[in-house]
Short mmCIF file of C-alpha atoms in Angstrom, two decimals:
data_model
loop_
_atom_site.label_atom_id
_atom_site.label_comp_id
_atom_site.label_asym_id
_atom_site.label_seq_id
_atom_site.Cartn_x
_atom_site.Cartn_y
_atom_site.Cartn_z
CA MET A 1 63.29 -4.90 -16.76
CA ASN A 2 60.71 -7.65 -16.95
CA THR A 3 61.72 -8.89 -13.54
CA LEU A 4 61.24 -5.46 -12.07
CA ILE A 5 57.83 -5.19 -13.65
CA ALA A 6 56.87 -8.53 -12.19
CA ILE A 7 58.08 -7.46 -8.75
CA GLY A 8 56.18 -4.20 -9.03
CA ALA A 9 53.01 -6.02 -10.00
CA GLY A 10 53.49 -8.41 -7.11
CA ILE A 11 53.89 -5.56 -4.65
CA ALA A 12 50.75 -3.90 -6.02
CA VAL A 13 48.78 -7.08 -5.42
CA LEU A 14 49.89 -6.98 -1.77
CA GLY A 15 46.97 -4.64 -1.30
CA ALA A 16 44.86 -7.76 -1.22
CA LEU A 17 46.19 -8.24 2.30
CA GLY A 18 44.06 -5.43 3.60
CA ALA A 19 40.98 -6.77 1.88
CA GLY A 20 41.56 -10.21 3.36
CA ILE A 21 41.91 -8.84 6.88
CA GLY A 22 38.92 -6.57 6.41
CA ILE A 23 36.65 -9.28 5.11
CA GLY A 24 37.81 -11.60 7.86
CA ILE A 25 36.97 -9.10 10.57
CA ALA A 26 33.65 -8.26 8.94
CA THR A 27 32.65 -11.90 8.65
CA GLY A 28 33.67 -12.60 12.23
CA LYS A 29 31.59 -9.71 13.48
CA ALA A 30 28.69 -10.82 11.33
CA ALA A 31 28.88 -14.30 12.82
CA GLU A 32 28.84 -12.76 16.30
CA ALA A 33 25.91 -10.59 15.38
CA ILE A 34 23.96 -13.53 14.00
CA ALA A 35 24.73 -15.54 17.12
CA ARG A 36 23.42 -12.70 19.22
CA GLN A 37 20.40 -11.98 17.08
CA PRO A 38 19.51 -14.87 14.80
CA GLU A 39 16.29 -13.20 13.68
CA ALA A 40 18.25 -10.38 12.02
CA GLU A 41 20.20 -12.78 9.86
CA GLY A 42 18.88 -11.53 6.53
CA LYS A 43 19.77 -7.94 7.24
CA ILE A 44 23.18 -8.86 8.61
CA ASN A 45 23.92 -11.00 5.57
CA LYS A 46 23.01 -8.19 3.25
CA THR A 47 25.22 -5.75 5.08
CA LEU A 48 28.02 -8.27 5.21
CA ILE A 49 27.94 -8.94 1.50
CA LEU A 50 27.90 -5.24 0.81
CA GLY A 51 30.78 -4.65 3.19
CA CYS A 52 32.73 -7.49 1.67
CA ALA A 53 32.18 -6.08 -1.78
CA LEU A 54 33.43 -2.72 -0.59
CA ALA A 55 36.43 -4.17 1.22
CA GLU A 56 37.23 -6.27 -1.77
CA ALA A 57 37.65 -3.09 -3.74
CA THR A 58 41.03 -2.63 -2.09
CA ALA A 59 42.23 -5.90 -3.45
CA ILE A 60 40.72 -5.05 -6.78
CA TYR A 61 42.59 -1.77 -6.88
CA GLY A 62 45.80 -3.65 -6.26
CA PHE A 63 44.92 -6.07 -9.00
CA VAL A 64 44.07 -3.32 -11.46
CA ILE A 65 47.29 -1.49 -10.70
CA ALA A 66 49.29 -4.66 -11.11
CA LEU A 67 47.65 -5.23 -14.45
CA MET A 68 48.32 -1.66 -15.47
CA VAL A 69 51.94 -1.99 -14.44
CA ILE A 70 52.29 -5.03 -16.58
CA VAL A 71 50.39 -3.71 -19.59
CA MET A 72 51.74 -0.18 -19.57
CA LEU A 73 55.35 -0.94 -18.90
CA LYS A 74 55.70 -3.91 -21.14
CA MET B 1 40.74 -2.56 -22.29
CA LEU B 2 42.67 0.38 -20.91
CA ASN B 3 42.69 2.73 -23.83
CA VAL B 4 39.96 5.29 -23.37
CA SER B 5 38.76 7.27 -26.31
CA PHE B 6 36.71 10.36 -25.86
CA TRP B 7 34.24 9.49 -28.58
CA ASN B 8 33.50 6.10 -27.19
CA LEU B 9 32.99 7.68 -23.79
CA ALA B 10 30.54 10.16 -25.26
CA ILE B 11 28.76 7.44 -27.18
CA VAL B 12 28.41 5.28 -24.10
CA ILE B 13 27.04 8.19 -22.11
CA VAL B 14 24.55 8.96 -24.86
CA ASN B 15 23.68 5.28 -25.00
CA LEU B 16 23.01 5.20 -21.30
CA LEU B 17 20.86 8.29 -21.44
CA VAL B 18 18.89 6.82 -24.33
CA LEU B 19 18.52 3.59 -22.42
CA TYR B 20 17.35 5.49 -19.37
CA ILE B 21 14.74 7.40 -21.32
CA ALA B 22 13.63 4.28 -23.16
CA MET B 23 13.30 2.33 -19.93
CA ARG B 24 11.35 5.16 -18.43
CA ILE B 25 8.98 5.20 -21.36
CA PHE B 26 8.66 1.49 -21.97
CA LEU B 27 9.07 -0.09 -18.57
CA PHE B 28 8.61 2.16 -15.58
CA LYS B 29 5.85 4.38 -16.82
CA PRO B 30 3.42 1.68 -18.00
CA VAL B 31 4.02 -0.54 -15.02
CA GLN B 32 3.67 2.27 -12.56
CA LYS B 33 0.61 3.46 -14.38
CA ILE B 34 -0.97 0.05 -14.26
CA ILE B 35 -0.11 -0.32 -10.60
CA ALA B 36 -1.58 3.08 -9.83
CA GLU B 37 -4.67 2.17 -11.81
CA ARG B 38 -5.00 -1.09 -9.96
CA GLN B 39 -4.62 0.76 -6.71
CA GLU B 40 -7.34 3.12 -7.76
CA GLU B 41 -9.52 0.24 -8.82
CA ALA B 42 -8.95 -1.51 -5.54
CA ASP B 43 -9.72 1.67 -3.64
CA ARG B 44 -12.86 2.11 -5.66
CA GLN B 45 -13.96 -1.43 -5.09
CA PHE B 46 -13.21 -1.11 -1.45
CA GLU B 47 -15.25 2.02 -1.28
CA GLU B 48 -18.05 0.36 -3.17
CA ALA B 49 -17.98 -2.58 -0.85
CA ALA B 50 -18.05 -0.28 2.14
CA GLU B 51 -20.89 1.62 0.59
CA SER B 52 -22.91 -1.47 -0.20
CA LYS B 53 -22.20 -2.75 3.27
CA SER B 54 -23.43 0.45 4.81
CA GLN B 55 -26.40 0.30 2.50
CA ALA B 56 -27.15 -3.21 3.59
CA GLU B 57 -26.78 -2.16 7.17
CA ASN B 58 -29.09 0.75 6.51
CA MET B 59 -31.59 -1.59 5.00
CA LYS B 60 -31.27 -3.92 7.89
CA ALA B 61 -31.75 -1.07 10.31
CA GLN B 62 -34.74 0.06 8.31
CA TYR B 63 -36.16 -3.38 8.30
CA GLU B 64 -35.65 -3.69 12.00
CA GLN B 65 -37.13 -0.28 12.45
CA SER B 66 -40.19 -1.24 10.45
CA LEU B 67 -40.45 -4.47 12.36
CA ALA B 68 -40.29 -2.58 15.60
CA ASP B 69 -42.82 -0.10 14.21
CA ALA B 70 -45.15 -2.91 13.30
CA GLU B 71 -44.77 -4.35 16.73
CA ASN B 72 -45.44 -0.98 18.28
CA GLU B 73 -48.39 -0.43 16.05
CA LYS B 74 -49.77 -3.78 16.93
CA LYS B 75 -49.37 -2.96 20.56
CA GLN B 76 -50.92 0.41 20.01
CA VAL B 77 -53.86 -1.03 18.15
CA LEU B 78 -54.31 -3.68 20.72
CA LYS B 79 -54.10 -1.13 23.45
CA GLU B 80 -56.57 1.13 21.73
CA ALA B 81 -58.89 -1.74 21.05
CA ARG B 82 -58.65 -2.77 24.63
CA LYS B 83 -59.22 0.77 25.71
CA SER B 84 -62.17 1.27 23.43
CA ALA B 85 -63.55 -2.06 24.47
CA ASP B 86 -63.15 -1.01 28.02
CA VAL B 87 -64.87 2.27 27.35
CA GLU B 88 -67.67 0.46 25.54
CA TYR B 89 -67.97 -1.96 28.35
CA GLN B 90 -68.08 0.82 30.85
CA ARG B 91 -70.61 2.59 28.75
CA ILE B 92 -72.74 -0.43 28.36
CA LEU B 93 -72.48 -1.09 32.00
CA LYS B 94 -73.41 2.43 32.75
CA ASP B 95 -76.26 2.29 30.30
CA ALA B 96 -77.46 -0.83 31.80
CA GLU B 97 -77.18 0.64 35.21
CA ASN B 98 -78.95 3.72 34.08
CA ALA B 99 -81.62 1.69 32.46
CA ALA B 100 -82.01 -0.37 35.56
CA ARG B 101 -82.15 2.70 37.71
CA GLN B 102 -84.64 4.20 35.32
CA VAL B 103 -86.76 1.12 35.48
CA LYS B 104 -86.55 1.12 39.21
CA GLN B 105 -87.33 4.77 39.44
CA ASP B 106 -90.16 4.32 37.04
CA ALA B 107 -91.43 1.48 39.05
CA VAL B 108 -91.10 3.46 42.27
CA ALA B 109 -92.78 6.44 40.70
CA GLU B 110 -95.53 4.24 39.40
CA ALA B 111 -95.95 2.69 42.75
CA GLU B 112 -96.02 6.08 44.39
CA ASN B 113 -98.46 7.25 41.86
CA GLN B 114 -100.69 4.33 42.37
CA LYS B 115 -100.39 4.71 46.05
CA ALA B 116 -101.24 8.38 45.80
CA GLN B 117 -104.14 7.54 43.58
CA ILE B 118 -105.33 4.86 45.90
CA ILE B 119 -104.99 7.18 48.84
CA LYS B 120 -106.81 9.88 46.96
CA LYS B 121 -109.46 7.48 46.01
CA ALA B 122 -109.69 6.25 49.54
CA GLU B 123 -109.85 9.74 50.86
CA LYS B 124 -112.53 10.58 48.39
CA GLU B 125 -114.42 7.54 49.36
CA ILE B 126 -113.93 8.33 53.01
CA ALA B 127 -115.11 11.81 52.38
CA ASP B 128 -118.07 10.43 50.50
CA MET B 129 -118.70 8.03 53.26
CA VAL B 130 -118.39 10.79 55.78
CA VAL B 131 -120.78 12.84 53.81
CA ASP B 132 -123.06 9.87 53.48
CA ALA B 133 -122.81 9.13 57.13
CA ALA B 134 -123.28 12.73 57.99
CA VAL B 135 -126.29 12.94 55.76
CA LYS B 136 -127.64 9.78 57.31
CA VAL B 137 -126.95 10.92 60.85
CA VAL B 138 -128.35 14.31 60.29
CA GLY B 139 -131.31 12.58 58.85
CA GLU B 140 -131.85 10.26 61.77
CA LYS B 141 -130.71 11.99 64.97
CA SER B 142 -128.67 14.83 66.31
CA GLY B 143 -126.49 15.49 69.41
CA ALA B 144 -123.83 13.48 71.10
CA GLU B 145 -125.56 10.33 70.30
CA THR B 146 -125.54 11.21 66.80
CA ASP B 147 -121.91 12.04 66.91
CA SER B 148 -120.91 8.78 68.43
CA ALA B 149 -123.17 6.94 66.09
CA LEU B 150 -121.65 8.85 63.30
CA TYR B 151 -118.21 7.83 64.41
CA SER B 152 -118.97 4.24 64.84
CA LYS B 153 -120.74 4.18 61.56
CA PHE B 154 -117.81 5.76 59.95
CA LEU B 155 -115.50 3.35 61.66
CA ASP B 156 -117.56 0.44 60.59
CA LYS B 157 -117.59 1.68 57.13
CA ALA B 158 -113.90 2.36 57.20
CA GLY B 159 -113.27 -1.10 58.66
CA ASP B 160 -115.31 -2.57 55.90
CA GLU B 161 -113.56 -0.56 53.38
CA SER B 162 -110.07 -1.44 54.39
CA MET C 1 52.54 -19.71 -20.93
CA GLU C 2 53.38 -17.17 -23.61
CA ASP C 3 50.34 -18.40 -25.42
CA LEU C 4 48.12 -17.88 -22.40
CA ALA C 5 49.28 -14.31 -21.93
CA LYS C 6 48.69 -13.55 -25.57
CA ASN C 7 45.26 -15.16 -25.49
CA LEU C 8 44.34 -13.28 -22.39
CA MET C 9 45.45 -9.96 -23.77
CA GLU C 10 43.48 -10.61 -26.90
CA GLU C 11 40.38 -11.35 -24.90
CA LEU C 12 40.88 -8.29 -22.79
CA GLU C 13 41.57 -5.93 -25.63
CA CYS C 14 38.53 -4.09 -26.90
CA GLU C 15 39.09 -3.84 -30.59
CA THR C 16 37.49 -1.34 -32.88
CA VAL C 17 34.61 -2.83 -34.76
CA PHE C 18 34.17 -0.13 -37.33
CA THR C 19 34.88 3.53 -37.87
CA ILE C 20 32.32 6.21 -38.52
CA PRO C 21 33.88 8.55 -41.05
CA VAL C 22 33.05 11.86 -39.39
CA PHE C 23 35.21 14.20 -37.32
CA GLY C 24 38.25 12.45 -38.66
CA GLY C 25 36.89 9.00 -37.92
CA ILE C 26 35.13 7.86 -34.75
CA ASP C 27 36.26 4.40 -33.73
CA ILE C 28 33.35 2.38 -32.45
CA SER C 29 34.74 -0.13 -30.01
CA GLU C 30 33.30 -3.52 -29.27
CA SER C 31 31.93 -2.41 -25.92
CA VAL C 32 29.76 0.21 -27.58
CA VAL C 33 28.35 -2.39 -29.94
CA VAL C 34 27.63 -4.74 -27.07
CA THR C 35 26.04 -1.84 -25.23
CA TRP C 36 23.77 -1.33 -28.19
CA ILE C 37 22.88 -4.98 -28.15
CA ILE C 38 22.10 -4.80 -24.44
CA MET C 39 20.00 -1.72 -24.97
CA ALA C 40 18.11 -3.41 -27.77
CA VAL C 41 17.52 -6.49 -25.61
CA LEU C 42 16.38 -4.47 -22.61
CA ILE C 43 14.10 -2.20 -24.59
CA LEU C 44 12.62 -5.07 -26.55
CA ALA C 45 12.06 -7.02 -23.36
CA ALA C 46 10.44 -3.99 -21.78
CA ILE C 47 8.15 -3.46 -24.74
CA LEU C 48 7.26 -7.14 -24.92
CA LEU C 49 6.64 -7.41 -21.21
CA THR C 50 4.53 -4.31 -20.89
CA ARG C 51 2.41 -4.82 -24.01
CA ASN C 52 -1.36 -4.51 -23.48
CA MET C 53 -1.30 -4.56 -19.74
CA LYS C 54 -4.54 -4.94 -17.88
CA ILE C 55 -5.73 -4.13 -14.42
CA ASP C 56 -7.05 -7.55 -13.55
CA HIS C 57 -6.73 -11.06 -14.98
CA ILE C 58 -3.13 -10.27 -15.75
CA SER C 59 -1.06 -12.48 -17.97
CA ARG C 60 2.07 -14.17 -16.74
CA ARG C 61 4.09 -11.76 -18.89
CA GLN C 62 2.65 -8.77 -17.10
CA ALA C 63 3.15 -10.41 -13.74
CA VAL C 64 6.83 -10.85 -14.56
CA ALA C 65 7.12 -7.22 -15.67
CA GLU C 66 5.42 -5.98 -12.53
CA LEU C 67 7.50 -8.22 -10.33
CA ILE C 68 10.74 -7.03 -11.88
CA VAL C 69 9.81 -3.38 -11.71
CA THR C 70 8.43 -3.44 -8.20
CA LYS C 71 11.28 -5.52 -6.83
CA LEU C 72 14.00 -3.46 -8.44
CA THR C 73 12.48 -0.09 -7.69
CA GLY C 74 11.72 -1.25 -4.17
CA MET C 75 15.34 -2.28 -3.71
CA VAL C 76 16.66 1.02 -5.05
CA GLU C 77 14.13 2.98 -3.03
CA GLY C 78 15.27 1.14 0.05
CA MET C 79 18.80 2.30 -0.65
CA ILE C 80 18.12 5.91 -1.54
CA GLY C 81 15.28 6.65 0.82
CA PRO C 82 12.04 8.50 0.17
CA GLU C 83 13.70 11.85 -0.59
CA GLY C 84 15.46 10.63 -3.69
CA LYS C 85 12.46 9.12 -5.43
CA THR C 86 13.20 11.11 -8.57
CA TYR C 87 16.41 9.20 -9.14
CA VAL C 88 14.98 5.72 -8.75
CA PRO C 89 14.27 5.09 -12.46
CA TYR C 90 17.79 6.11 -13.45
CA LEU C 91 19.41 4.00 -10.76
CA THR C 92 17.23 1.04 -11.66
CA THR C 93 18.22 1.44 -15.30
CA VAL C 94 21.89 1.48 -14.34
CA LEU C 95 21.33 -1.57 -12.16
CA LEU C 96 19.72 -3.40 -15.06
CA TYR C 97 22.40 -2.32 -17.48
CA ILE C 98 25.35 -3.26 -15.31
CA GLY C 99 23.73 -6.49 -14.24
CA VAL C 100 23.03 -7.53 -17.82
CA SER C 101 26.45 -6.45 -19.05
CA ASN C 102 28.18 -8.37 -16.28
CA ILE C 103 26.46 -11.62 -17.14
CA ILE C 104 26.33 -11.17 -20.90
CA GLY C 105 29.82 -12.65 -20.99
CA LEU C 106 28.12 -15.99 -20.46
CA PHE C 107 26.48 -15.65 -23.86
CA GLY C 108 29.71 -15.17 -25.71
CA PHE C 109 29.73 -11.39 -25.80
CA LYS C 110 32.50 -9.32 -24.34
CA SER C 111 31.16 -7.60 -21.24
CA PRO C 112 31.08 -3.86 -21.84
CA THR C 113 31.96 -3.35 -18.19
CA LYS C 114 35.27 -5.00 -18.94
CA ASP C 115 36.09 -1.92 -20.97
CA LEU C 116 37.33 0.98 -18.91
CA THR C 117 35.49 3.42 -21.18
CA VAL C 118 32.10 2.14 -20.13
CA THR C 119 32.86 2.17 -16.42
CA ILE C 120 34.29 5.66 -16.71
CA ALA C 121 31.13 6.75 -18.48
CA LEU C 122 29.01 5.21 -15.73
CA ALA C 123 31.10 6.83 -13.01
CA VAL C 124 31.03 10.21 -14.71
CA MET C 125 27.27 10.02 -15.03
CA SER C 126 26.99 9.04 -11.40
CA ILE C 127 29.07 11.90 -10.11
CA VAL C 128 27.33 14.38 -12.40
CA LEU C 129 24.02 13.10 -11.10
CA VAL C 130 25.20 13.35 -7.49
CA GLU C 131 26.43 16.92 -7.83
CA ALA C 132 23.42 17.94 -9.91
CA ALA C 133 21.13 16.48 -7.28
CA GLY C 134 23.02 18.43 -4.61
CA ILE C 135 22.69 21.69 -6.53
CA TYR C 136 19.06 21.03 -7.38
CA HIS C 137 18.02 20.19 -3.85
CA LEU C 138 20.14 22.61 -1.86
CA GLY C 139 20.84 25.48 -4.21
CA VAL C 140 24.28 26.58 -5.34
CA LYS C 141 25.14 28.38 -2.12
CA LYS C 142 24.41 25.50 0.19
CA TRP C 143 25.99 23.06 -2.22
CA LEU C 144 29.20 25.07 -2.15
CA HIS C 145 28.97 25.35 1.59
CA LYS C 146 28.98 21.59 1.81
CA PHE C 147 32.61 21.65 0.76
CA VAL C 148 33.71 23.44 3.92
CA GLU C 149 31.78 21.12 6.21
CA PRO C 150 32.39 20.04 8.89
CA VAL C 151 35.50 22.27 9.17
CA ALA C 152 37.16 24.48 6.60
CA ILE C 153 40.40 22.54 6.69
CA VAL C 154 38.88 19.48 5.02
CA THR C 155 37.89 21.44 1.92
CA PRO C 156 40.68 19.99 -0.24
CA ILE C 157 39.64 16.51 0.77
CA ASN C 158 36.03 17.29 -0.02
CA ILE C 159 37.01 18.60 -3.43
CA LEU C 160 39.22 15.61 -3.97
CA GLU C 161 36.27 13.40 -3.09
CA VAL C 162 34.43 14.65 -6.15
CA PHE C 163 37.12 12.95 -8.22
CA THR C 164 37.96 9.97 -6.05
CA ARG C 165 34.40 8.86 -5.75
CA PRO C 166 33.80 8.27 -9.44
CA LEU C 167 37.31 6.90 -9.75
CA SER C 168 36.68 4.33 -7.06
CA LEU C 169 33.27 3.52 -8.51
CA CYS C 170 34.68 2.98 -11.97
CA MET C 171 37.76 1.10 -10.85
CA ARG C 172 35.81 -1.15 -8.54
CA LEU C 173 33.43 -2.21 -11.25
CA PHE C 174 36.11 -2.53 -13.88
CA GLY C 175 38.54 -4.37 -11.64
CA ASN C 176 35.95 -6.79 -10.37
CA VAL C 177 34.71 -7.73 -13.79
CA LEU C 178 38.22 -7.92 -15.17
CA GLY C 179 39.47 -9.92 -12.22
CA ALA C 180 36.57 -12.32 -12.43
CA PHE C 181 37.22 -12.71 -16.13
CA VAL C 182 40.93 -13.35 -15.71
CA ILE C 183 40.35 -15.88 -12.96
CA MET C 184 37.72 -17.61 -15.05
CA GLU C 185 40.11 -17.78 -17.99
CA LEU C 186 42.79 -19.27 -15.74
CA ILE C 187 40.36 -21.85 -14.37
CA LYS C 188 39.24 -22.72 -17.87
CA MET C 189 42.86 -23.16 -18.76
CA VAL C 190 43.43 -25.59 -15.92
CA VAL C 191 40.15 -27.55 -16.09
CA PRO C 192 38.48 -27.21 -19.45
CA PHE C 193 34.96 -28.26 -18.45
CA GLY C 194 32.79 -28.97 -15.44
CA VAL C 195 34.54 -26.98 -12.77
CA PRO C 196 34.40 -23.62 -14.60
CA ALA C 197 30.61 -23.78 -14.58
CA VAL C 198 30.59 -23.83 -10.78
CA PHE C 199 33.04 -20.97 -10.52
CA SER C 200 31.20 -19.13 -13.23
CA MET C 201 28.15 -19.16 -10.98
CA TYR C 202 30.11 -17.16 -8.44
CA PHE C 203 32.36 -14.99 -10.58
CA ASP C 204 30.06 -14.19 -13.43
CA ILE C 205 26.57 -14.25 -11.98
CA PHE C 206 26.89 -13.58 -8.26
CA ASP C 207 29.80 -11.20 -8.42
CA GLY C 208 28.46 -9.50 -11.50
CA LEU C 209 25.07 -8.82 -9.94
CA LEU C 210 26.69 -7.91 -6.64
CA GLN C 211 28.87 -5.34 -8.33
CA ALA C 212 25.86 -3.87 -10.08
CA TYR C 213 24.16 -3.67 -6.70
CA VAL C 214 27.21 -2.11 -5.08
CA PHE C 215 27.55 0.45 -7.83
CA VAL C 216 23.95 1.54 -7.48
CA PHE C 217 24.15 1.39 -3.70
CA LEU C 218 27.15 3.69 -3.57
CA THR C 219 25.67 6.08 -6.08
CA SER C 220 22.44 6.28 -4.09
CA LEU C 221 24.48 6.73 -0.92
CA TYR C 222 26.30 9.66 -2.47
CA ILE C 223 23.05 11.15 -3.74
CA ASN C 224 21.49 10.72 -0.34
CA GLU C 225 24.42 12.45 1.26
CA ALA C 226 24.36 15.23 -1.30
CA ILE C 227 20.67 16.10 -0.99
CA GLU C 228 20.25 16.06 2.75
#
């Protein structure tokens, strides 16, 4: 049983994959944008951080679910 | 961590509402009030400054106006003085001219008068002389001789006279 | 390892501090107590900072108060736009509360945002505010009509959104704080001193404030969407 729970939690954390890809794309685009328009750096940074925080939520959901799986099923 | 109780939920919500109201009363309201007041104050001061500036400008304009007025007045006075002086001068000149003319006229009249008197006198004397001569001639002789004598006598007398 | 798990669970568990003996006993959990402490701190700070304020020749205290208020309200106003000015004080309060609760862990308290109850309360308040703002600004008819926009077929999704939005808000905040806490505990376990301070800068302070910002940003976004 414990093994299954661990596997389930691990699968739930796979959601972090999406967040990683998302943040990577966002950061790449932000770098492009800053290269194109260095004067807008502050605004771009703000948007980027916000976007990262939102994209990170996916990973966080995975994490929370993994934690719930562990806590609830134990 | 994961167990959610209704009462705690309600308490947290009430807590948040209380916090919101408290923050409104103790933080946002006074600060916003003070900022609004400062804005008002700044507006007022700005207005005052604008007013005093316009006042100063008014005063300056007035001052300039009065300066210009004084200048004008000076010019006016000067002009009037010049004009009156001119008039006076003309008058004096005219007076003088008149006086001179008067004097001249007087002199001419006097001269005429004297001349007329002299002529009158001369005529009277001539007449007297003629009468004298006539009386003399009539007394001495008559006729053509007498006439010519009369004439020559008269002429002599006249030549003496003149 | 067993020890670590036990320790962690103990740290994560929000135990009941005391019980109010009414309605069959109301358990006051630790997060509520910490919330009270935060409230007391915030209110006291507000009162202290805004005491005898003047128009000119301001004290440093007043300058700080004005700076905080103008910066925070300016930030929130920038997010919500000029139409939602009514909601700025509430959103700023939430920003302050979440920000303080996220970094209060540094002072030895248990962050209230680490308790699901508090984040659920925040999310519920947010969604109630959003829907109330929609009803207030548009009227019931238009508000209801918003559910069938842009096409009627998306109505279930729109209705579902009413529940997913607060859920995502609450889970995001909770998960971030919890995740940061767990990672910090793990780091502390590996390197007892020095390094955790650096990571704490990111996980506790930066991430904590960022999550507060994100929470308020999303709420203002929803409000903005609801009232237009």
